[in-house]
């Protein structure tokens, strides 16, 4: 038995493109494909000939190829050689001959609950149509579409939203992207495929009662999965989350499918899927859940054999150092998070790093994207490589700053652990349980050891080193933030997002010392020990450094990743989310953040969702976020080298003074 596809896919067809005809609903359905569950049709308006072309979607996947070859008589080789100039002529020239767009078909309910079908017209996200041109485009299409079908214009980016602000909605009815898609029934979060047993839980209480029995062959479905969910075959959410939620970061790092399916309960009840063996696929334009007739012959997943190799930690006596004195190579003494922040200080202060390498990669048919980067940085013509590098470094140093603070080395934790025979005994018991794979006692041993770490007095020499770095709770608010910095986090293939503790409300000397012990104790939490054990990271090789910083009040904060998490082939866009106040609200999932995509090649941005907030940011702040997104892309060239296509995950905040501060930078698992 097969459950109906959660979204559809385009069927192949012969070329039935038409020119100059009015568009009826039957003709639309004949020519259209399906994307993200909605039928869609590409259109080209030829202003010079006063006509339009309705493209057969299956035969013509790209507007520009159709215009070049079928209208202008070019060959594809010539188009490829002139692609950037050609794109500029159809997407950016204010006096352009061709207007390119997409019509998509949607349904919703009117105020009386009756189903309503309507069309939405939009351009590509890189299109810079001004208000007059958008109005002309809308009216041209409106006159040629079946009058019984409502037609709405959807601005494709923030620039178009602002251009339309001066035009009456009576003349150009419109709908914003987050209004159209913000409450859609099904949303892909992490592409992938899994075969396993569907375990559906209506609430956290049901999940908690079954959690101990979950295994690698289960696909877990519930409103919002907890951050400490064990490693399984796939995730399904029935309530909204974002691509940068902790659980989706885990799904990405583990390479398992994840999606939002709001009507899953109906499918589960209709097809008896709870507890059934299923094949689950998540794609950008398709989410399917197929019930299998028999239990499949499953092999243990590849991650059972996955092994993460750590560089040997250096435990010799090492001083407490200011973050700006660290470099990336210091991760074996202070942890990955502290070392990355130290490296960020170096990049911003020295301005010697090459931040252009991402744009130097071939993007066929383009040899590179240097010209696009020059435009984003405000340089005209073809600047020399040295000038482009210098401008990129200057731009980044002017856009963001790195946090001040100190890093406590592994040596302090080691000295603390060695000071107590009881702690040494607890560690020995835990190591023995891991060696014997005694999973039934693992959690209790971890919890006992955590309790010991939190309550064992610090040696006087350790206390002295910490308090010499921060003798009092400094800063105007008297508040400190204490963060984890293990050598087993922020690694390619093992992010450990949300696994270790950070303490953000520390006041006074006593709370500071308690917070340090709490962070150390998180290294042996049941979850962190299990996750590391699964990928072969030995407890002997794992240590915890600690970052201590003055608390900085934030008016805005969030996370950005230098990719589009749901479209892995997209090299243009950076995904950013944010909410008022501290970024911790976004990271821990306590609010549903605003979500944006920013194009770091052609420029521009668009709103994906408004989350719990309700109101969009003002245009000036959105422009600042565009600069932040470009900064993240430029930093990718340095922090991801030599594979500069590997995206970054950056936690950031905006201070009350309007400055951006990056508080964490690490690889984003794809």
PDB file of C-alpha atoms in Angstrom, residues 117-369:
ATOM      1  CA  UNK A 117      -8.456  28.863  -6.817  1.00  0.00           C
ATOM      2  CA  UNK A 118      -6.136  31.724  -7.764  1.00  0.00           C
ATOM      3  CA  UNK A 119      -2.971  32.437  -9.749  1.00  0.00           C
ATOM      4  CA  UNK A 120       0.230  34.043  -8.483  1.00  0.00           C
ATOM      5  CA  UNK A 121       2.646  35.885 -10.792  1.00  0.00           C
ATOM      6  CA  UNK A 122       6.273  36.366  -9.766  1.00  0.00           C
ATOM      7  CA  UNK A 123       9.710  36.976 -11.231  1.00  0.00           C
ATOM      8  CA  UNK A 124      12.994  35.364 -10.246  1.00  0.00           C
ATOM      9  CA  UNK A 125      14.612  36.493  -6.989  1.00  0.00           C
ATOM     10  CA  UNK A 126      17.425  38.322  -8.855  1.00  0.00           C
ATOM     11  CA  UNK A 127      15.026  40.431 -10.929  1.00  0.00           C
ATOM     12  CA  UNK A 128      15.257  44.184 -10.280  1.00  0.00           C
ATOM     13  CA  UNK A 129      12.021  45.367 -11.933  1.00  0.00           C
ATOM     14  CA  UNK A 130      11.034  48.842 -10.751  1.00  0.00           C
ATOM     15  CA  UNK A 131       7.461  49.664  -9.773  1.00  0.00           C
ATOM     16  CA  UNK A 132       6.307  50.872 -13.200  1.00  0.00           C
ATOM     17  CA  UNK A 133       7.639  47.747 -14.891  1.00  0.00           C
ATOM     18  CA  UNK A 134       6.044  45.473 -12.292  1.00  0.00           C
ATOM     19  CA  UNK A 135       2.717  47.206 -12.835  1.00  0.00           C
ATOM     20  CA  UNK A 136       3.038  46.829 -16.613  1.00  0.00           C
ATOM     21  CA  UNK A 137       3.948  43.131 -16.244  1.00  0.00           C
ATOM     22  CA  UNK A 138       0.965  42.464 -13.995  1.00  0.00           C
ATOM     23  CA  UNK A 139      -1.510  44.291 -16.260  1.00  0.00           C
ATOM     24  CA  UNK A 140      -0.172  42.607 -19.411  1.00  0.00           C
ATOM     25  CA  UNK A 141      -0.669  39.158 -17.875  1.00  0.00           C
ATOM     26  CA  UNK A 142      -4.004  40.070 -16.227  1.00  0.00           C
ATOM     27  CA  UNK A 143      -5.500  41.007 -19.624  1.00  0.00           C
ATOM     28  CA  UNK A 144      -4.592  37.594 -21.073  1.00  0.00           C
ATOM     29  CA  UNK A 145      -5.601  35.305 -18.220  1.00  0.00           C
ATOM     30  CA  UNK A 146      -9.082  33.870 -17.700  1.00  0.00           C
ATOM     31  CA  UNK A 147     -10.918  36.653 -15.863  1.00  0.00           C
ATOM     32  CA  UNK A 148     -12.605  34.186 -13.527  1.00  0.00           C
ATOM     33  CA  UNK A 149      -9.237  33.418 -11.942  1.00  0.00           C
ATOM     34  CA  UNK A 150      -7.950  35.969  -9.409  1.00  0.00           C
ATOM     35  CA  UNK A 151      -4.345  36.993 -10.148  1.00  0.00           C
ATOM     36  CA  UNK A 152      -1.952  38.233  -7.455  1.00  0.00           C
ATOM     37  CA  UNK A 153       1.588  39.564  -7.883  1.00  0.00           C
ATOM     38  CA  UNK A 154       4.180  38.177  -5.472  1.00  0.00           C
ATOM     39  CA  UNK A 155       7.261  40.403  -5.045  1.00  0.00           C
ATOM     40  CA  UNK A 156      10.325  38.205  -5.503  1.00  0.00           C
ATOM     41  CA  UNK A 157      12.658  40.218  -3.250  1.00  0.00           C
ATOM     42  CA  UNK A 158      12.771  43.123  -0.811  1.00  0.00           C
ATOM     43  CA  UNK A 159      13.572  45.574  -3.619  1.00  0.00           C
ATOM     44  CA  UNK A 160      10.348  44.710  -5.422  1.00  0.00           C
ATOM     45  CA  UNK A 161       8.381  44.987  -2.166  1.00  0.00           C
ATOM     46  CA  UNK A 162       9.689  48.507  -1.698  1.00  0.00           C
ATOM     47  CA  UNK A 163       9.054  49.408  -5.357  1.00  0.00           C
ATOM     48  CA  UNK A 164       5.419  48.294  -5.065  1.00  0.00           C
ATOM     49  CA  UNK A 165       4.805  50.245  -1.861  1.00  0.00           C
ATOM     50  CA  UNK A 166       3.889  53.367  -3.848  1.00  0.00           C
ATOM     51  CA  UNK A 167       1.387  51.497  -6.079  1.00  0.00           C
ATOM     52  CA  UNK A 168      -2.186  50.895  -4.969  1.00  0.00           C
ATOM     53  CA  UNK A 169      -3.119  47.299  -4.242  1.00  0.00           C
ATOM     54  CA  UNK A 170      -6.340  47.964  -6.142  1.00  0.00           C
ATOM     55  CA  UNK A 171      -4.242  48.371  -9.300  1.00  0.00           C
ATOM     56  CA  UNK A 172      -1.784  45.590  -8.495  1.00  0.00           C
ATOM     57  CA  UNK A 173      -3.197  43.052  -6.020  1.00  0.00           C
ATOM     58  CA  UNK A 174      -0.328  41.268  -4.295  1.00  0.00           C
ATOM     59  CA  UNK A 175       0.648  38.599  -1.831  1.00  0.00           C
ATOM     60  CA  UNK A 176       3.949  38.312   0.039  1.00  0.00           C
ATOM     61  CA  UNK A 177       5.981  35.116   0.105  1.00  0.00           C
ATOM     62  CA  UNK A 178       5.493  34.482   3.828  1.00  0.00           C
ATOM     63  CA  UNK A 179       1.734  34.993   3.405  1.00  0.00           C
ATOM     64  CA  UNK A 180       1.628  32.437   0.608  1.00  0.00           C
ATOM     65  CA  UNK A 181       3.929  29.781   2.020  1.00  0.00           C
ATOM     66  CA  UNK A 182       4.237  30.562   5.740  1.00  0.00           C
ATOM     67  CA  UNK A 183       1.435  28.174   6.680  1.00  0.00           C
ATOM     68  CA  UNK A 184       1.795  25.581   3.943  1.00  0.00           C
ATOM     69  CA  UNK A 185       0.964  22.041   4.894  1.00  0.00           C
ATOM     70  CA  UNK A 186       4.256  20.415   3.879  1.00  0.00           C
ATOM     71  CA  UNK A 187       7.754  21.835   3.943  1.00  0.00           C
ATOM     72  CA  UNK A 188      11.042  20.028   3.239  1.00  0.00           C
ATOM     73  CA  UNK A 189      13.759  20.769   5.800  1.00  0.00           C
ATOM     74  CA  UNK A 190      16.573  18.311   5.091  1.00  0.00           C
ATOM     75  CA  UNK A 191      16.634  16.247   1.891  1.00  0.00           C
ATOM     76  CA  UNK A 192      17.217  12.529   2.192  1.00  0.00           C
ATOM     77  CA  UNK A 193      15.720   9.066   2.072  1.00  0.00           C
ATOM     78  CA  UNK A 194      15.148   6.461   4.765  1.00  0.00           C
ATOM     79  CA  UNK A 195      13.511   3.084   5.144  1.00  0.00           C
ATOM     80  CA  UNK A 196      12.363   2.362   8.666  1.00  0.00           C
ATOM     81  CA  UNK A 197       9.532   1.997  11.139  1.00  0.00           C
ATOM     82  CA  UNK A 198       7.329   5.057  11.628  1.00  0.00           C
ATOM     83  CA  UNK A 199       6.923   5.966  15.313  1.00  0.00           C
ATOM     84  CA  UNK A 200       4.234   8.643  15.688  1.00  0.00           C
ATOM     85  CA  UNK A 201       3.786  10.486  19.021  1.00  0.00           C
ATOM     86  CA  UNK A 202       1.018  13.005  19.637  1.00  0.00           C
ATOM     87  CA  UNK A 203       2.859  14.783  22.450  1.00  0.00           C
ATOM     88  CA  UNK A 204       6.051  14.745  24.474  1.00  0.00           C
ATOM     89  CA  UNK A 205       4.527  12.489  27.137  1.00  0.00           C
ATOM     90  CA  UNK A 206       3.908   9.730  24.578  1.00  0.00           C
ATOM     91  CA  UNK A 207       7.426  10.204  23.234  1.00  0.00           C
ATOM     92  CA  UNK A 208       9.032  10.091  26.692  1.00  0.00           C
ATOM     93  CA  UNK A 209       7.348   6.780  27.512  1.00  0.00           C
ATOM     94  CA  UNK A 210       8.821   5.163  24.375  1.00  0.00           C
ATOM     95  CA  UNK A 211      12.143   7.029  24.095  1.00  0.00           C
ATOM     96  CA  UNK A 212      14.263   4.279  25.656  1.00  0.00           C
ATOM     97  CA  UNK A 213      13.124   1.826  22.973  1.00  0.00           C
ATOM     98  CA  UNK A 214      13.921   4.012  19.950  1.00  0.00           C
ATOM     99  CA  UNK A 215      16.635   2.686  17.642  1.00  0.00           C
ATOM    100  CA  UNK A 216      18.514   3.419  14.437  1.00  0.00           C
ATOM    101  CA  UNK A 217      15.730   1.925  12.246  1.00  0.00           C
ATOM    102  CA  UNK A 218      12.981   4.245  13.566  1.00  0.00           C
ATOM    103  CA  UNK A 219      11.524   7.324  11.856  1.00  0.00           C
ATOM    104  CA  UNK A 220      10.295   9.607  14.642  1.00  0.00           C
ATOM    105  CA  UNK A 221       7.241  11.803  14.044  1.00  0.00           C
ATOM    106  CA  UNK A 222       5.711  14.281  16.509  1.00  0.00           C
ATOM    107  CA  UNK A 223       4.802  17.997  16.720  1.00  0.00           C
ATOM    108  CA  UNK A 224       8.353  19.168  17.553  1.00  0.00           C
ATOM    109  CA  UNK A 225      11.119  16.700  18.289  1.00  0.00           C
ATOM    110  CA  UNK A 226      13.166  17.329  21.453  1.00  0.00           C
ATOM    111  CA  UNK A 227      16.753  18.501  21.061  1.00  0.00           C
ATOM    112  CA  UNK A 228      18.041  15.370  22.798  1.00  0.00           C
ATOM    113  CA  UNK A 229      16.388  12.939  20.375  1.00  0.00           C
ATOM    114  CA  UNK A 230      18.629   9.883  19.835  1.00  0.00           C
ATOM    115  CA  UNK A 231      20.164   9.086  16.477  1.00  0.00           C
ATOM    116  CA  UNK A 232      17.463   7.493  14.317  1.00  0.00           C
ATOM    117  CA  UNK A 233      16.638   7.014  10.610  1.00  0.00           C
ATOM    118  CA  UNK A 234      14.492  10.109  10.015  1.00  0.00           C
ATOM    119  CA  UNK A 235      12.451  12.950  11.498  1.00  0.00           C
ATOM    120  CA  UNK A 236       8.910  14.181  10.777  1.00  0.00           C
ATOM    121  CA  UNK A 237       7.485  17.327  12.429  1.00  0.00           C
ATOM    122  CA  UNK A 238       3.793  18.164  12.514  1.00  0.00           C
ATOM    123  CA  UNK A 239       4.333  21.711  13.867  1.00  0.00           C
ATOM    124  CA  UNK A 240       6.466  24.493  12.326  1.00  0.00           C
ATOM    125  CA  UNK A 241      10.220  24.582  12.927  1.00  0.00           C
ATOM    126  CA  UNK A 242      12.995  26.206  10.886  1.00  0.00           C
ATOM    127  CA  UNK A 243      15.894  24.744   8.886  1.00  0.00           C
ATOM    128  CA  UNK A 244      18.260  26.022  11.595  1.00  0.00           C
ATOM    129  CA  UNK A 245      16.495  24.394  14.541  1.00  0.00           C
ATOM    130  CA  UNK A 246      18.694  22.105  16.648  1.00  0.00           C
ATOM    131  CA  UNK A 247      16.889  19.010  15.413  1.00  0.00           C
ATOM    132  CA  UNK A 248      17.320  19.969  11.756  1.00  0.00           C
ATOM    133  CA  UNK A 249      21.003  20.730  12.341  1.00  0.00           C
ATOM    134  CA  UNK A 250      21.206  17.198  13.754  1.00  0.00           C
ATOM    135  CA  UNK A 251      19.318  15.812  10.747  1.00  0.00           C
ATOM    136  CA  UNK A 252      21.724  17.586   8.412  1.00  0.00           C
ATOM    137  CA  UNK A 253      24.780  16.380  10.314  1.00  0.00           C
ATOM    138  CA  UNK A 254      23.448  12.826  10.459  1.00  0.00           C
ATOM    139  CA  UNK A 255      22.345  12.860   6.803  1.00  0.00           C
ATOM    140  CA  UNK A 256      18.719  11.845   7.534  1.00  0.00           C
ATOM    141  CA  UNK A 257      15.484  13.194   6.009  1.00  0.00           C
ATOM    142  CA  UNK A 258      13.437  15.794   7.872  1.00  0.00           C
ATOM    143  CA  UNK A 259      10.261  17.646   6.919  1.00  0.00           C
ATOM    144  CA  UNK A 260       7.199  19.428   8.287  1.00  0.00           C
ATOM    145  CA  UNK A 261       3.983  17.535   7.465  1.00  0.00           C
ATOM    146  CA  UNK A 262       1.112  19.223   9.267  1.00  0.00           C
ATOM    147  CA  UNK A 263      -1.536  16.715   8.146  1.00  0.00           C
ATOM    148  CA  UNK A 264       0.502  13.660   9.141  1.00  0.00           C
ATOM    149  CA  UNK A 265      -2.014  12.605  11.791  1.00  0.00           C
ATOM    150  CA  UNK A 266      -4.678  12.253   9.085  1.00  0.00           C
ATOM    151  CA  UNK A 267      -2.349  10.120   6.949  1.00  0.00           C
ATOM    152  CA  UNK A 268      -1.349   7.989   9.946  1.00  0.00           C
ATOM    153  CA  UNK A 269      -4.957   7.285  10.864  1.00  0.00           C
ATOM    154  CA  UNK A 270      -6.104   6.763   7.283  1.00  0.00           C
ATOM    155  CA  UNK A 271      -3.365   4.340   6.253  1.00  0.00           C
ATOM    156  CA  UNK A 272      -2.435   2.799   9.609  1.00  0.00           C
ATOM    157  CA  UNK A 273       1.127   4.083   9.398  1.00  0.00           C
ATOM    158  CA  UNK A 274       2.011   4.222  13.097  1.00  0.00           C
ATOM    159  CA  UNK A 275       4.386   1.332  13.743  1.00  0.00           C
ATOM    160  CA  UNK A 276       4.426   0.391  10.054  1.00  0.00           C
ATOM    161  CA  UNK A 277       7.537  -0.040   7.920  1.00  0.00           C
ATOM    162  CA  UNK A 278       7.751   2.813   5.421  1.00  0.00           C
ATOM    163  CA  UNK A 279       9.992   4.329   2.778  1.00  0.00           C
ATOM    164  CA  UNK A 280      10.333   8.072   3.463  1.00  0.00           C
ATOM    165  CA  UNK A 281      11.751  10.520   0.917  1.00  0.00           C
ATOM    166  CA  UNK A 282      12.281  14.281   1.238  1.00  0.00           C
ATOM    167  CA  UNK A 283      13.178  16.320  -1.837  1.00  0.00           C
ATOM    168  CA  UNK A 284      12.954  20.033  -2.602  1.00  0.00           C
ATOM    169  CA  UNK A 285       9.757  19.451  -4.606  1.00  0.00           C
ATOM    170  CA  UNK A 286       8.538  16.110  -3.263  1.00  0.00           C
ATOM    171  CA  UNK A 287       7.816  14.480   0.085  1.00  0.00           C
ATOM    172  CA  UNK A 288       6.604  10.883  -0.028  1.00  0.00           C
ATOM    173  CA  UNK A 289       5.718   8.304   2.595  1.00  0.00           C
ATOM    174  CA  UNK A 290       5.197   4.798   1.217  1.00  0.00           C
ATOM    175  CA  UNK A 291       3.970   1.940   3.375  1.00  0.00           C
ATOM    176  CA  UNK A 292       5.841  -1.317   2.779  1.00  0.00           C
ATOM    177  CA  UNK A 293       4.023  -4.647   2.653  1.00  0.00           C
ATOM    178  CA  UNK A 294       6.670  -6.514   4.642  1.00  0.00           C
ATOM    179  CA  UNK A 295       9.453  -5.743   7.073  1.00  0.00           C
ATOM    180  CA  UNK A 296      12.522  -4.897   4.964  1.00  0.00           C
ATOM    181  CA  UNK A 297      15.889  -6.584   5.363  1.00  0.00           C
ATOM    182  CA  UNK A 298      17.746  -3.595   6.782  1.00  0.00           C
ATOM    183  CA  UNK A 299      21.470  -3.271   7.324  1.00  0.00           C
ATOM    184  CA  UNK A 300      22.932  -1.090  10.039  1.00  0.00           C
ATOM    185  CA  UNK A 301      23.473   2.434   8.681  1.00  0.00           C
ATOM    186  CA  UNK A 302      26.861   3.725   7.618  1.00  0.00           C
ATOM    187  CA  UNK A 303      27.217   5.831  10.762  1.00  0.00           C
ATOM    188  CA  UNK A 304      27.629   2.640  12.778  1.00  0.00           C
ATOM    189  CA  UNK A 305      31.028   2.420  11.115  1.00  0.00           C
ATOM    190  CA  UNK A 306      31.667   6.178  11.101  1.00  0.00           C
ATOM    191  CA  UNK A 307      34.748   7.229  13.028  1.00  0.00           C
ATOM    192  CA  UNK A 308      35.693  10.800  13.883  1.00  0.00           C
ATOM    193  CA  UNK A 309      39.394  11.250  14.554  1.00  0.00           C
ATOM    194  CA  UNK A 310      40.452  13.884  17.064  1.00  0.00           C
ATOM    195  CA  UNK A 311      43.871  15.418  17.229  1.00  0.00           C
ATOM    196  CA  UNK A 312      45.520  14.443  20.525  1.00  0.00           C
ATOM    197  CA  UNK A 313      44.693  17.112  23.138  1.00  0.00           C
ATOM    198  CA  UNK A 314      47.581  19.011  24.688  1.00  0.00           C
ATOM    199  CA  UNK A 315      47.268  18.917  28.464  1.00  0.00           C
ATOM    200  CA  UNK A 316      50.504  20.519  29.541  1.00  0.00           C
ATOM    201  CA  UNK A 317      50.225  23.586  31.752  1.00  0.00           C
ATOM    202  CA  UNK A 318      48.713  26.246  29.501  1.00  0.00           C
ATOM    203  CA  UNK A 319      47.714  29.783  30.503  1.00  0.00           C
ATOM    204  CA  UNK A 320      44.283  31.330  30.408  1.00  0.00           C
ATOM    205  CA  UNK A 321      44.384  33.526  27.298  1.00  0.00           C
ATOM    206  CA  UNK A 322      42.311  36.324  25.807  1.00  0.00           C
ATOM    207  CA  UNK A 323      40.365  35.114  22.775  1.00  0.00           C
ATOM    208  CA  UNK A 324      42.168  37.522  20.439  1.00  0.00           C
ATOM    209  CA  UNK A 325      45.462  35.740  21.210  1.00  0.00           C
ATOM    210  CA  UNK A 326      44.225  32.369  19.900  1.00  0.00           C
ATOM    211  CA  UNK A 327      44.393  30.934  16.381  1.00  0.00           C
ATOM    212  CA  UNK A 328      42.672  27.983  14.713  1.00  0.00           C
ATOM    213  CA  UNK A 329      45.591  25.689  15.570  1.00  0.00           C
ATOM    214  CA  UNK A 330      44.908  26.188  19.296  1.00  0.00           C
ATOM    215  CA  UNK A 331      41.848  23.913  19.179  1.00  0.00           C
ATOM    216  CA  UNK A 332      43.924  21.110  20.729  1.00  0.00           C
ATOM    217  CA  UNK A 333      44.421  23.200  23.905  1.00  0.00           C
ATOM    218  CA  UNK A 334      41.341  25.456  24.171  1.00  0.00           C
ATOM    219  CA  UNK A 335      38.674  23.719  22.078  1.00  0.00           C
ATOM    220  CA  UNK A 336      37.269  24.343  18.637  1.00  0.00           C
ATOM    221  CA  UNK A 337      34.855  27.141  19.519  1.00  0.00           C
ATOM    222  CA  UNK A 338      37.477  29.281  21.270  1.00  0.00           C
ATOM    223  CA  UNK A 339      40.055  28.623  18.542  1.00  0.00           C
ATOM    224  CA  UNK A 340      37.597  29.649  15.805  1.00  0.00           C
ATOM    225  CA  UNK A 341      36.787  32.889  17.629  1.00  0.00           C
ATOM    226  CA  UNK A 342      40.502  33.575  18.015  1.00  0.00           C
ATOM    227  CA  UNK A 343      40.954  32.984  14.297  1.00  0.00           C
ATOM    228  CA  UNK A 344      38.083  35.390  13.619  1.00  0.00           C
ATOM    229  CA  UNK A 345      39.879  38.061  15.645  1.00  0.00           C
ATOM    230  CA  UNK A 346      42.983  37.472  13.521  1.00  0.00           C
ATOM    231  CA  UNK A 347      41.051  37.751  10.235  1.00  0.00           C
ATOM    232  CA  UNK A 348      39.392  41.001  11.300  1.00  0.00           C
ATOM    233  CA  UNK A 349      42.507  42.568  12.814  1.00  0.00           C
ATOM    234  CA  UNK A 350      45.153  41.580  10.258  1.00  0.00           C
ATOM    235  CA  UNK A 351      43.009  41.889   7.087  1.00  0.00           C
ATOM    236  CA  UNK A 352      45.508  39.597   5.339  1.00  0.00           C
ATOM    237  CA  UNK A 353      43.287  36.540   4.712  1.00  0.00           C
ATOM    238  CA  UNK A 354      42.006  35.871   1.197  1.00  0.00           C
ATOM    239  CA  UNK A 355      38.218  36.154   1.561  1.00  0.00           C
ATOM    240  CA  UNK A 356      37.479  35.896  -2.180  1.00  0.00           C
ATOM    241  CA  UNK A 357      38.214  32.199  -2.820  1.00  0.00           C
ATOM    242  CA  UNK A 358      34.548  31.127  -2.863  1.00  0.00           C
ATOM    243  CA  UNK A 359      33.945  33.524  -5.757  1.00  0.00           C
ATOM    244  CA  UNK A 360      37.005  32.180  -7.579  1.00  0.00           C
ATOM    245  CA  UNK A 361      35.523  28.707  -7.997  1.00  0.00           C
ATOM    246  CA  UNK A 362      34.190  27.821 -11.474  1.00  0.00           C
ATOM    247  CA  UNK A 363      30.377  27.999 -11.681  1.00  0.00           C
ATOM    248  CA  UNK A 364      29.760  26.591 -15.196  1.00  0.00           C
ATOM    249  CA  UNK A 365      29.444  28.104 -17.667  1.00  0.00           C
ATOM    250  CA  UNK A 366      31.180  30.894 -15.709  1.00  0.00           C
ATOM    251  CA  UNK A 367      34.900  30.621 -15.004  1.00  0.00           C
ATOM    252  CA  UNK A 368      34.412  32.472 -11.716  1.00  0.00           C
ATOM    253  CA  UNK A 369      32.189  35.004  -9.929  1.00  0.00           C
TER     254      UNK A 369
END
